[in-house]
PDB file of C-alpha atoms and ligand atoms in Angstrom:
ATOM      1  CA  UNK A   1     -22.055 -79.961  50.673  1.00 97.00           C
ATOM      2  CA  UNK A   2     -25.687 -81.327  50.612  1.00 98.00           C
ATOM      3  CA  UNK A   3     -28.072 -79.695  48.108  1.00 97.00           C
ATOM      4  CA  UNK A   4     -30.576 -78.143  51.398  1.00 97.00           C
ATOM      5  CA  UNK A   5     -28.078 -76.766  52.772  1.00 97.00           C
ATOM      6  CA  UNK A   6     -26.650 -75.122  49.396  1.00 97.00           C
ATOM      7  CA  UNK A   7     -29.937 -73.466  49.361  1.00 97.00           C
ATOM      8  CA  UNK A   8     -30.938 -72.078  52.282  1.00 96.00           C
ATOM      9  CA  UNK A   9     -27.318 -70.320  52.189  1.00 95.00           C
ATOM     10  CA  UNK A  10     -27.388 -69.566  48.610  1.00 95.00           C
ATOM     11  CA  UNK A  11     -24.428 -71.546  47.384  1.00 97.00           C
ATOM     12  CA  UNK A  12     -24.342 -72.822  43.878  1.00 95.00           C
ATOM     13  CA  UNK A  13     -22.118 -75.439  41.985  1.00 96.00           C
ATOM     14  CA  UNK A  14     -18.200 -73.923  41.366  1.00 93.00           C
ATOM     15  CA  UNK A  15     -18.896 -70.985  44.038  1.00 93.00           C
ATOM     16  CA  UNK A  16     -16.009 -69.686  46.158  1.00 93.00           C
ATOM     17  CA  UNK A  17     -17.023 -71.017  49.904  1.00 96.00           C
ATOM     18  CA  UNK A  18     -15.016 -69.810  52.869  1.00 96.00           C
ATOM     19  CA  UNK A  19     -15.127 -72.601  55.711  1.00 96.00           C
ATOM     20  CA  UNK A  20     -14.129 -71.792  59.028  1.00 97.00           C
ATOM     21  CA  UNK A  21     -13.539 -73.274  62.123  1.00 96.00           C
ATOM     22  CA  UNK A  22     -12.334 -72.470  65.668  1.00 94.00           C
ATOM     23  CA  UNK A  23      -8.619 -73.459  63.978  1.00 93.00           C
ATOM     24  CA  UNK A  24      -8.505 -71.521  60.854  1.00 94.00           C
ATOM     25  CA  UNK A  25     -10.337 -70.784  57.404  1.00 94.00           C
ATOM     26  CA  UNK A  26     -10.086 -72.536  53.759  1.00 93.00           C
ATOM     27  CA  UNK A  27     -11.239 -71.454  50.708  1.00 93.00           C
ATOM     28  CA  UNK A  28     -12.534 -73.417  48.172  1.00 91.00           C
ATOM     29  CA  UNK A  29     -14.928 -73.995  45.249  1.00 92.00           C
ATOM     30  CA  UNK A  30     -18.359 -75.673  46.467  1.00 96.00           C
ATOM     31  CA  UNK A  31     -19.335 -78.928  44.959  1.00 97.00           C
ATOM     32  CA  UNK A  32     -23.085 -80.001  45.344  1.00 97.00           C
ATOM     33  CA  UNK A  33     -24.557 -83.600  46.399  1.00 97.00           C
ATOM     34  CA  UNK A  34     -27.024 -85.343  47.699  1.00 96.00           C
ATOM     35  CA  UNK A  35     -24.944 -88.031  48.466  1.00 96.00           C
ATOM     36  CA  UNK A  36     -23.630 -85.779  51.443  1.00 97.00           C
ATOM     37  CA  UNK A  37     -25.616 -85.863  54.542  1.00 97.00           C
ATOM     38  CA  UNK A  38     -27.446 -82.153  55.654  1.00 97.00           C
ATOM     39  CA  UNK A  39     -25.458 -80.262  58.030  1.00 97.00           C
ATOM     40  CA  UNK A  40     -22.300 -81.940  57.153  1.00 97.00           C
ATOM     41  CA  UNK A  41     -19.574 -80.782  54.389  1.00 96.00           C
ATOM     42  CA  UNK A  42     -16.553 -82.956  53.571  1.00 95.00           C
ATOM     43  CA  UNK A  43     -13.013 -81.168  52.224  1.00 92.00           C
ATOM     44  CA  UNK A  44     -10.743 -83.886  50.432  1.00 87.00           C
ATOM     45  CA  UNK A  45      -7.195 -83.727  52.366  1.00 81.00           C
ATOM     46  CA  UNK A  46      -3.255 -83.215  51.027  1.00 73.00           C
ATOM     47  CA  UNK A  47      -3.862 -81.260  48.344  1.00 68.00           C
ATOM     48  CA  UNK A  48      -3.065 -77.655  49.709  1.00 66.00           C
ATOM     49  CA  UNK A  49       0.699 -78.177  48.515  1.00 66.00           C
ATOM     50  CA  UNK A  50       0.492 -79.179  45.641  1.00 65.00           C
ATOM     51  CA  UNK A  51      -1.823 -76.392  45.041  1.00 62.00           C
ATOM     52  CA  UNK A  52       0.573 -74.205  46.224  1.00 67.00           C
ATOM     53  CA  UNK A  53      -2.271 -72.071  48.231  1.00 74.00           C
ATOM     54  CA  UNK A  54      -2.547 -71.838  51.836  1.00 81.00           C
ATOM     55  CA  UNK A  55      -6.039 -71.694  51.554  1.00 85.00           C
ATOM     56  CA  UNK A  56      -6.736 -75.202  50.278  1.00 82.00           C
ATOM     57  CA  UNK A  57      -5.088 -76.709  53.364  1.00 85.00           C
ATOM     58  CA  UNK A  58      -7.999 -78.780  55.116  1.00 87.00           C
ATOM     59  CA  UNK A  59      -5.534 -79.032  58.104  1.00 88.00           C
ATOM     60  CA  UNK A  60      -6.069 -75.012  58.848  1.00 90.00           C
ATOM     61  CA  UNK A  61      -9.268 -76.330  60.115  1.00 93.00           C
ATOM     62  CA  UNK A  62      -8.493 -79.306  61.999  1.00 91.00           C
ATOM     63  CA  UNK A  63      -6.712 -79.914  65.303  1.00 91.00           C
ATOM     64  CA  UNK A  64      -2.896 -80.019  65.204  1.00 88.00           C
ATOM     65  CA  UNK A  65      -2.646 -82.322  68.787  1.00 91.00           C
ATOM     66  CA  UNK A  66      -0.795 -85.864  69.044  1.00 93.00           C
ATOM     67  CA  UNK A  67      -1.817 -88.546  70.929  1.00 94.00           C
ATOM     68  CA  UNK A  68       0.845 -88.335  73.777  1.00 94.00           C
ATOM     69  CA  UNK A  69       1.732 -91.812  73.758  1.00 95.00           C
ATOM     70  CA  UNK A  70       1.509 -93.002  70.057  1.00 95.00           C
ATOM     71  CA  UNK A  71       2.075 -89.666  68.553  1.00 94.00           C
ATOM     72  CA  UNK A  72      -0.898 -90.935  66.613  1.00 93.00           C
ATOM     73  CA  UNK A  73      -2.535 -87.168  65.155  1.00 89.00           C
ATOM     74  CA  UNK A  74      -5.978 -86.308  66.223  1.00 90.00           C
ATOM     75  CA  UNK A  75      -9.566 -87.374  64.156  1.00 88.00           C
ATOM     76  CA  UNK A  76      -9.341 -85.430  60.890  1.00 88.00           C
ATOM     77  CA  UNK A  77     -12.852 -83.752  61.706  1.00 90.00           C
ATOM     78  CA  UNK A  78     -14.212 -80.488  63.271  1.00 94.00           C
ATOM     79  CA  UNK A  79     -17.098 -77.594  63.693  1.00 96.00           C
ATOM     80  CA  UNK A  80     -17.062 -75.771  60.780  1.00 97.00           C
ATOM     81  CA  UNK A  81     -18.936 -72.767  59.327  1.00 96.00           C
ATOM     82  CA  UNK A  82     -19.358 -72.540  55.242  1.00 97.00           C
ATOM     83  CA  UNK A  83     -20.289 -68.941  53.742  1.00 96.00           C
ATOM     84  CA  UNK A  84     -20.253 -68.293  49.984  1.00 95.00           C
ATOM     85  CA  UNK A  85     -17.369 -65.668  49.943  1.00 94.00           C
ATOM     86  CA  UNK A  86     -17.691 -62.177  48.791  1.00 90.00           C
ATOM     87  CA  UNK A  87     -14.165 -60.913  47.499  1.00 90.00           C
ATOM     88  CA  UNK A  88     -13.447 -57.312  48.825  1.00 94.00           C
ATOM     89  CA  UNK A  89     -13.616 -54.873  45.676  1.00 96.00           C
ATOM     90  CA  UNK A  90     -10.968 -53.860  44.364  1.00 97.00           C
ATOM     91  CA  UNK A  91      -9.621 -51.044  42.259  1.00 98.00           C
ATOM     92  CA  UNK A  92      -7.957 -52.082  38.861  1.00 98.00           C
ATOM     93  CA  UNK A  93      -5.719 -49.915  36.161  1.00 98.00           C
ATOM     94  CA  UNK A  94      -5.344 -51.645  33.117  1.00 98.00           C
ATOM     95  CA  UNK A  95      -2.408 -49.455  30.746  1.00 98.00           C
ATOM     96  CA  UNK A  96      -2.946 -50.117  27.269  1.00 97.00           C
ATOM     97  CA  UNK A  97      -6.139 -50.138  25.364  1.00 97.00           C
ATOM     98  CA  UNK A  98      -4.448 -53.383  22.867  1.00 95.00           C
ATOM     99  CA  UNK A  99      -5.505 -57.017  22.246  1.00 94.00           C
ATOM    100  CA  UNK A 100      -4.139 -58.086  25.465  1.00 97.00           C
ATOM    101  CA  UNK A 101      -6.367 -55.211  27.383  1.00 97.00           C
ATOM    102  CA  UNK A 102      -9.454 -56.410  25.687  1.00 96.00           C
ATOM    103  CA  UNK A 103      -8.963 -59.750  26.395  1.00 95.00           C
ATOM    104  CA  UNK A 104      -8.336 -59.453  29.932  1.00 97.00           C
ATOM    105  CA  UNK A 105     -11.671 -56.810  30.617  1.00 97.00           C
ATOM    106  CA  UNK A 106     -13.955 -59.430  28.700  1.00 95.00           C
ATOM    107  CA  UNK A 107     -12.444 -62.376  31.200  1.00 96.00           C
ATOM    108  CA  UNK A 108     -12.575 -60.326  34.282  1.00 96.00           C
ATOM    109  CA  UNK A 109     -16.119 -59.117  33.514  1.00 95.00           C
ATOM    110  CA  UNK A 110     -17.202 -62.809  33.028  1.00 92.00           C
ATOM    111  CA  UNK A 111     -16.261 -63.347  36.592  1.00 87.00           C
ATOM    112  CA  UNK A 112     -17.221 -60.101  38.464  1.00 91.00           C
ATOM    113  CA  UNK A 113     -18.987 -56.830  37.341  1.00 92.00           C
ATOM    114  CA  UNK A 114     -18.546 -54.788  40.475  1.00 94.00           C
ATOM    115  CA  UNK A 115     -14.472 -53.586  40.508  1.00 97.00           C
ATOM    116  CA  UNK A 116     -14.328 -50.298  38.648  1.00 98.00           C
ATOM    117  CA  UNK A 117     -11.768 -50.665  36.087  1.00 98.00           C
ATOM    118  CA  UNK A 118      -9.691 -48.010  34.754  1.00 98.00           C
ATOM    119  CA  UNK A 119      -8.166 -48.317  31.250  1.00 98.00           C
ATOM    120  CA  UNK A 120      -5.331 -45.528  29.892  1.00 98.00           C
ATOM    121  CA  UNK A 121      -4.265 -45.904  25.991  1.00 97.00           C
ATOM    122  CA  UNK A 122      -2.145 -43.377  25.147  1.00 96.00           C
ATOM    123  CA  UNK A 123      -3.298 -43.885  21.404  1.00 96.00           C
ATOM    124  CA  UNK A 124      -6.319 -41.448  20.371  1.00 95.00           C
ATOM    125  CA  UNK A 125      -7.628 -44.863  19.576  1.00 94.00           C
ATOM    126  CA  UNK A 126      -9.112 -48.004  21.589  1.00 94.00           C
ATOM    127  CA  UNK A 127      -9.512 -51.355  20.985  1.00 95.00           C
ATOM    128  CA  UNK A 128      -8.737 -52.084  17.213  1.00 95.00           C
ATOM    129  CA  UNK A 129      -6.946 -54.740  15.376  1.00 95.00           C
ATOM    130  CA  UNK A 130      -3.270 -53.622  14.271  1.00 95.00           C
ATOM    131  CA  UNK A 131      -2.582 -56.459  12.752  1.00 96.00           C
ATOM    132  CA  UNK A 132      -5.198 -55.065  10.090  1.00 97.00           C
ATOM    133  CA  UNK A 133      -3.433 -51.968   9.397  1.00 97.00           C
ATOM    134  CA  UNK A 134      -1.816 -52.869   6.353  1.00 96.00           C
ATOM    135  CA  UNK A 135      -5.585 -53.667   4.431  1.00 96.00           C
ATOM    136  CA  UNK A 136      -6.390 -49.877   6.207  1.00 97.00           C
ATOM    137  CA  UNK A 137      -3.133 -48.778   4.059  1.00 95.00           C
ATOM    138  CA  UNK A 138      -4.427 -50.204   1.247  1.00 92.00           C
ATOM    139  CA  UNK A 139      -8.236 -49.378   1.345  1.00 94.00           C
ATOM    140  CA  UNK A 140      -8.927 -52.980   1.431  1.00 95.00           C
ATOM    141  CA  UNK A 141     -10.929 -52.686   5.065  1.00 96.00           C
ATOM    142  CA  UNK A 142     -12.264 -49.484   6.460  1.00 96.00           C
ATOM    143  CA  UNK A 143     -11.182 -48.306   9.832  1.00 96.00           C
ATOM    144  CA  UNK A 144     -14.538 -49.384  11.118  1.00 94.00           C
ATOM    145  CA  UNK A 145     -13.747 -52.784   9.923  1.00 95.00           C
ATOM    146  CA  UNK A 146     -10.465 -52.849  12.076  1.00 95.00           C
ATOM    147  CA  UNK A 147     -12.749 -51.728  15.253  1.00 92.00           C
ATOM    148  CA  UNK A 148     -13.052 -54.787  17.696  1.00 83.00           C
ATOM    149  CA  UNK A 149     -15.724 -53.343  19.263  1.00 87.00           C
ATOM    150  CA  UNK A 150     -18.694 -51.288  18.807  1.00 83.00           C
ATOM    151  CA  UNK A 151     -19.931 -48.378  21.653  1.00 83.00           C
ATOM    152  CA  UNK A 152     -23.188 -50.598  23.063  1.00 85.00           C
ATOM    153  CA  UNK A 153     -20.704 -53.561  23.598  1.00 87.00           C
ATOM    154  CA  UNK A 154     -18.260 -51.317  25.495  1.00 89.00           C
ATOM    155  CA  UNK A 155     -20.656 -49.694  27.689  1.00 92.00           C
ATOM    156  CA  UNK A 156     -21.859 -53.471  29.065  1.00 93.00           C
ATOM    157  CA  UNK A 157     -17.995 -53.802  29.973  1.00 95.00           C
ATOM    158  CA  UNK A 158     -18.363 -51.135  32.144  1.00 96.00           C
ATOM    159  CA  UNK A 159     -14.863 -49.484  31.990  1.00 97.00           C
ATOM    160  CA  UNK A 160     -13.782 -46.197  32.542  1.00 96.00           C
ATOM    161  CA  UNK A 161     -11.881 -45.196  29.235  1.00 96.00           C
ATOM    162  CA  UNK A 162      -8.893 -42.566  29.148  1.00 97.00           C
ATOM    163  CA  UNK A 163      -8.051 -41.986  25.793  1.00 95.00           C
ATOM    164  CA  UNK A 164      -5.478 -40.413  24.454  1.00 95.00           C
ATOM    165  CA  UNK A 165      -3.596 -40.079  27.958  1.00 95.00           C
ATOM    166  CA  UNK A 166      -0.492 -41.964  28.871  1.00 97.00           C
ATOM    167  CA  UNK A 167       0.726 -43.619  32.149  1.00 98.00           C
ATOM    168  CA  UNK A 168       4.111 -41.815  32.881  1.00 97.00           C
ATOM    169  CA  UNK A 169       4.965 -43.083  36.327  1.00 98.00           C
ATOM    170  CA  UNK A 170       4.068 -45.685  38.292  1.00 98.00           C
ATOM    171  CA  UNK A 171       4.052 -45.408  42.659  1.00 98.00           C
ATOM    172  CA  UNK A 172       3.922 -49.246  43.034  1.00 97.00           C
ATOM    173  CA  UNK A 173       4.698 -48.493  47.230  1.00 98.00           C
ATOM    174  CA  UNK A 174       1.755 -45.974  47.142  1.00 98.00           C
ATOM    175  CA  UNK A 175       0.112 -48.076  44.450  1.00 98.00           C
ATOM    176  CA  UNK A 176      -0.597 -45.548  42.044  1.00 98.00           C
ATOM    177  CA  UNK A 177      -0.407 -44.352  38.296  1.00 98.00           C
ATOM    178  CA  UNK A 178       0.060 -41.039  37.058  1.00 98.00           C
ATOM    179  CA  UNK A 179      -1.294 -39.891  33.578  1.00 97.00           C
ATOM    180  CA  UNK A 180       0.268 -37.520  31.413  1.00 96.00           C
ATOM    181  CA  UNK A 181      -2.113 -34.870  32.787  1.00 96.00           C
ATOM    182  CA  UNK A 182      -0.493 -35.172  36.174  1.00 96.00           C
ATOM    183  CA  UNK A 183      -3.864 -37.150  37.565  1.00 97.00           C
ATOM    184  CA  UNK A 184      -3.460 -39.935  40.332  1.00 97.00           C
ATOM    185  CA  UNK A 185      -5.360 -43.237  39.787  1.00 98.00           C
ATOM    186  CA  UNK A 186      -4.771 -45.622  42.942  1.00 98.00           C
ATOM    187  CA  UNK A 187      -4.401 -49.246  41.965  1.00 98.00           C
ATOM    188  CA  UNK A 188      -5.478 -52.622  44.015  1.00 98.00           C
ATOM    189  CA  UNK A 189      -4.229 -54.640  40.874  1.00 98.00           C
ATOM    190  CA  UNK A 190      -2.167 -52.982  37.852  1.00 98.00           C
ATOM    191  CA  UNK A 191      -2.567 -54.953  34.285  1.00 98.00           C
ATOM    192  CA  UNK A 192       0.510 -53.482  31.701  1.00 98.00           C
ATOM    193  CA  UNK A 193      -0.984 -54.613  28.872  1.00 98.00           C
ATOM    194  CA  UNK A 194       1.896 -51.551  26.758  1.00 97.00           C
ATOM    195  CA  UNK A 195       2.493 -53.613  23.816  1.00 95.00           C
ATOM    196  CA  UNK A 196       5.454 -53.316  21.954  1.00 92.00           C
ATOM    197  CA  UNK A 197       7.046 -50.401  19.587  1.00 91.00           C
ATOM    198  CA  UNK A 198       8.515 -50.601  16.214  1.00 91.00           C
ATOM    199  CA  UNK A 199      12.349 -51.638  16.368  1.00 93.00           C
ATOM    200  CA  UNK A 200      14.558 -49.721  14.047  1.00 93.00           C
ATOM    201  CA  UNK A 201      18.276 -50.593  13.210  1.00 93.00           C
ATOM    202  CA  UNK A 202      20.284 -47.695  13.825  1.00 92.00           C
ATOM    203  CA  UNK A 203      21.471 -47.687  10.103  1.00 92.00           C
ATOM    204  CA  UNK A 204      17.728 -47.484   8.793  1.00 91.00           C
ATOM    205  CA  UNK A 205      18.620 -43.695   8.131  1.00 92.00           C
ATOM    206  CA  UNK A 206      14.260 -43.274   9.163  1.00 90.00           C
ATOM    207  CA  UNK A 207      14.275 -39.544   7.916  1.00 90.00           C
ATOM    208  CA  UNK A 208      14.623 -40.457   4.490  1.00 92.00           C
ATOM    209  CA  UNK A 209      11.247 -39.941   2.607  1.00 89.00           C
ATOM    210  CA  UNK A 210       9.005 -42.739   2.046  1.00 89.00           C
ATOM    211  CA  UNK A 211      10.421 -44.893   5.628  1.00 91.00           C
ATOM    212  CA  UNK A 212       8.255 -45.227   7.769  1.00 91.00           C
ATOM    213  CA  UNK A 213       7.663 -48.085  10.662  1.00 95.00           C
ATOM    214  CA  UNK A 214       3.624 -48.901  11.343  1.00 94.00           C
ATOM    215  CA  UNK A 215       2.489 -50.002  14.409  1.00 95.00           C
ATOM    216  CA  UNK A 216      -0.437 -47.823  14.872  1.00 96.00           C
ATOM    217  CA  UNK A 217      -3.321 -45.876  13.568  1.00 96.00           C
ATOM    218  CA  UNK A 218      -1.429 -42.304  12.988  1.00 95.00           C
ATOM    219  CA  UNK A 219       1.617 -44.160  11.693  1.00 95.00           C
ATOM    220  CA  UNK A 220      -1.077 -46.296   8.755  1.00 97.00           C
ATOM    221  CA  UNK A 221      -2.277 -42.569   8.423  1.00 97.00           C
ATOM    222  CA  UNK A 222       0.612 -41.007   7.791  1.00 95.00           C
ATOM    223  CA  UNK A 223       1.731 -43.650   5.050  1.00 95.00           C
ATOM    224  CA  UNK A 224      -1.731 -43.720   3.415  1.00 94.00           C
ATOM    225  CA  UNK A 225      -1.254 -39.574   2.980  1.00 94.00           C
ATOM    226  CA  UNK A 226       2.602 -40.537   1.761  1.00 94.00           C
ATOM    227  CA  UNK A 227       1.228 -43.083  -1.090  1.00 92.00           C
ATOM    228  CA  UNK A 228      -1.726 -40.547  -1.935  1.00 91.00           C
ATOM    229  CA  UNK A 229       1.022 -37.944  -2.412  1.00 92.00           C
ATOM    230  CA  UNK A 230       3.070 -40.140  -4.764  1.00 89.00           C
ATOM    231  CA  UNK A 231      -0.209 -40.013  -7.027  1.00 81.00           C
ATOM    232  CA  UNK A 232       0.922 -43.299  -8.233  1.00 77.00           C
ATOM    233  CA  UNK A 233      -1.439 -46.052  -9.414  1.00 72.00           C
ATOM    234  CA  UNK A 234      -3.232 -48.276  -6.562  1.00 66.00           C
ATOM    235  CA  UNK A 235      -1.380 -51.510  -7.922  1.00 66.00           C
ATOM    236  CA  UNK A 236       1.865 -49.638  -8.267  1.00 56.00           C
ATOM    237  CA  UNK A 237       1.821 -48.555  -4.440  1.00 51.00           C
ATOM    238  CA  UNK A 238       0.975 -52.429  -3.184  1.00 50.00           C
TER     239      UNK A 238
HETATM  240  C1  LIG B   1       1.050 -54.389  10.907  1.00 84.64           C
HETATM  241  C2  LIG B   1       1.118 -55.371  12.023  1.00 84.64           C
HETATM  242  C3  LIG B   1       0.894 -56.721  11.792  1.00 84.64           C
HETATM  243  C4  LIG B   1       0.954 -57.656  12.823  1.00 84.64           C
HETATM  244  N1  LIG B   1       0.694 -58.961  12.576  1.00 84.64           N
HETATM  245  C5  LIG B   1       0.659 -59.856  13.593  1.00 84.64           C
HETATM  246  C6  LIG B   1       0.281 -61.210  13.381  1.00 84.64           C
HETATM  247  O1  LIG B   1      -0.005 -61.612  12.266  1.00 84.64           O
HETATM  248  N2  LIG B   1       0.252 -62.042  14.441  1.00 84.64           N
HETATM  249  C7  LIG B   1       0.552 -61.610  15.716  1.00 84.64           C
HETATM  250  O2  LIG B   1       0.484 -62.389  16.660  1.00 84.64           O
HETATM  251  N3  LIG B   1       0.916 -60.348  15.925  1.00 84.64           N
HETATM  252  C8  LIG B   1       0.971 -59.466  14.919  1.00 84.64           C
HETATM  253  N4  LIG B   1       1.325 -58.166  15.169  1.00 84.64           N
HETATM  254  C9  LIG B   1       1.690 -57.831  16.507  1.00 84.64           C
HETATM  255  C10 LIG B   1       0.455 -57.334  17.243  1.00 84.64           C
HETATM  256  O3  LIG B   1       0.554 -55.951  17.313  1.00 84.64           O
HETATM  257  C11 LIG B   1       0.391 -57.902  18.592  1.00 84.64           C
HETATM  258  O4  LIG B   1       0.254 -59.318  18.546  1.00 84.64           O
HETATM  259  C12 LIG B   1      -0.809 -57.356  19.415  1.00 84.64           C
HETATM  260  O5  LIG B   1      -1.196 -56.081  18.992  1.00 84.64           O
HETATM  261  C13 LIG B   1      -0.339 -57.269  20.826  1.00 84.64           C
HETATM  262  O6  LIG B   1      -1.413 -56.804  21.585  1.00 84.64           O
HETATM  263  P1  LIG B   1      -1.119 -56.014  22.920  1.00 84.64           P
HETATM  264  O7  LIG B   1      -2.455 -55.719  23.537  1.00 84.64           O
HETATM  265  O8  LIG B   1      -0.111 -56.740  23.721  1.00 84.64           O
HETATM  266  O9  LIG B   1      -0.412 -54.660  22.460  1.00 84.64           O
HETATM  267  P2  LIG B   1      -0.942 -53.493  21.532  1.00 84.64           P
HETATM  268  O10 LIG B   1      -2.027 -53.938  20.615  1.00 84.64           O
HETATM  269  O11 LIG B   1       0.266 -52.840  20.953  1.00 84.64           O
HETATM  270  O12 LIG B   1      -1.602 -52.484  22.581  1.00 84.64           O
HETATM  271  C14 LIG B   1      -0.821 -51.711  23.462  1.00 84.64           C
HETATM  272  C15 LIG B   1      -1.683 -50.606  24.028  1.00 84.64           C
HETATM  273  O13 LIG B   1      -0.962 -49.956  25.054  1.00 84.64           O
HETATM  274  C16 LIG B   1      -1.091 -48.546  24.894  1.00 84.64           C
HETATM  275  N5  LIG B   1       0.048 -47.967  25.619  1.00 84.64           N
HETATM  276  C17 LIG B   1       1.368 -48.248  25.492  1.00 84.64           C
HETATM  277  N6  LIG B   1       2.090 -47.566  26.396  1.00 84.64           N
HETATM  278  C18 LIG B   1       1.190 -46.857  27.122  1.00 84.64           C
HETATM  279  C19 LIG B   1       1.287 -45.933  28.217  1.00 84.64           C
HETATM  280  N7  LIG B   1       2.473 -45.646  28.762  1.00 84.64           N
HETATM  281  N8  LIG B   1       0.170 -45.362  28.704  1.00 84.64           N
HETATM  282  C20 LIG B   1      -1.064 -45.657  28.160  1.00 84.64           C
HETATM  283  N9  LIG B   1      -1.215 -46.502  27.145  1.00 84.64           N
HETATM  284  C21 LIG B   1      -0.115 -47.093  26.629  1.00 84.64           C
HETATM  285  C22 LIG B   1      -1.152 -48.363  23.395  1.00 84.64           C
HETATM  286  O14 LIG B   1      -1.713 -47.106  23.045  1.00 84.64           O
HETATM  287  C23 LIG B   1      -2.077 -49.534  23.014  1.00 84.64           C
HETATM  288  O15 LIG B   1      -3.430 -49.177  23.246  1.00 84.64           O
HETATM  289  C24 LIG B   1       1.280 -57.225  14.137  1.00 84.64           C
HETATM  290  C25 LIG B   1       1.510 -55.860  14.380  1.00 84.64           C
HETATM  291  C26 LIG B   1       1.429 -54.934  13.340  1.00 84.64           C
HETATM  292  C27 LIG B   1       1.642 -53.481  13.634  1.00 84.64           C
END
């Protein structure tokens, strides 16, 4: 679309534009030009399918009718309206407080700040690195050092944090979660960001003192205690 009329409706570069005619609506991203004449806005054709997205079909907007005699289709032009589009908010759950969780809040947050955004991890503990545990065994990091994020950075993701409460059923025809405290959250869009749990071989005979698997803070806690019990020396225990 032409740069004037970007700005008097307050489109910029790589917005979402809905265009709509008397036929039917696309949506696409704007692209800005001066090489476009004002009051005119050009869509390229045939790629909806390949797109695989109904609403990159320029042919919702134009006519459908044939020439009756040549069958010949009609001009591929048409009235159109262009408005930068406003999604409708929506309510997300995000289970799992992980690497994958983190990821996905920073992302979304890059491309809208208005959906509230609930977050459950059932762990006492959000948002560190596991894969660190080990050096937390072995007093090599603190467990601030294994923290991916610190409490000012959190608050400008603007997330409503449930720790220490798991999601024990999910309604996905009434779109809902429910915690462990028997609370309802309704959902628009559910993220399972769960993770994974340690996988034991059913001879591992677990019960045994000094077995242990580690995938998360309290389990690195409860080995740390086991190896200060031992009151070996720190190079014997690593
Ligand atoms: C010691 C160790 C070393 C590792 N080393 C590597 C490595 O080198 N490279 C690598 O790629 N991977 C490694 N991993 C695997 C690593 O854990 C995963 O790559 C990574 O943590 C996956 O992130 P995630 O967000 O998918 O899951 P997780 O980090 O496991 O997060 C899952 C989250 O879901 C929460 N949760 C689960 N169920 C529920 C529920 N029902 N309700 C609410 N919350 C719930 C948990 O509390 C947690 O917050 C290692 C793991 C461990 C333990």
């Amino acid at each position: 679309m032409n740069s004037v009329d970007a700005y008097i409706d307050k489109v910029k570069e790589g917005d979402v534009v809905e265009i709509k005619s008397k036929n039917g609506v696309v949506r696409v991203r704007a692209k800005i030009s001066k090489n476009i004449r004002e009051g005119v806005v050009f869509l390229p054709m045939h790629w909806g399918k390949q797109l695989q997205n109904d609403l990159n079909r320029a042919n919702n907007l134009t006519f459908t009718r044939l020439d009756p005699q040549s069958k010949e289709p009609d001009f591929k032009y048409t009235t159109v309206s262009v408005k930068k589009y406003k999604k409708p908010q929506e309510k997300i759950v995000v289970i799992g407080a992980g690497a994958a969780a983190f990821r996905f809040i920073q992302n979304y947050r890059e491309h809208n700040e208005q959906d509230p955004i609930h977050v459950f991890s059932k762990e006492p503990y959000p948002f560190y690195n596991r894969v660190l545990l080990p050096e937390y065994v072995t007093e090599e990091l603190t467990w601030e050092q294994l923290q991916k994020i610190k409490e000012q950075e959190l608050k400008k993701l603007k997330i409503n944090l449930h720790i220490g409460l798991s999601i024990d059923k999910i309604d996905p025809i009434k779109q809902l979660v429910l915690d462990s405290e028997g609370n309802e959250y309704p959902f628009d869009k559910l993220i399972m960001a769960t993770g994974s749990r340690a996988f034991v071989p059913k001879d591992a005979q677990l019960d045994l003192p000094g077995r242990f698997t580690m995938r998360n803070k309290t389990d690195a806690d409860r080995f740390k205690e086991y190896l200060n019990s031992t009151n070996l020396a720190p190079e014997t225990n690593t």
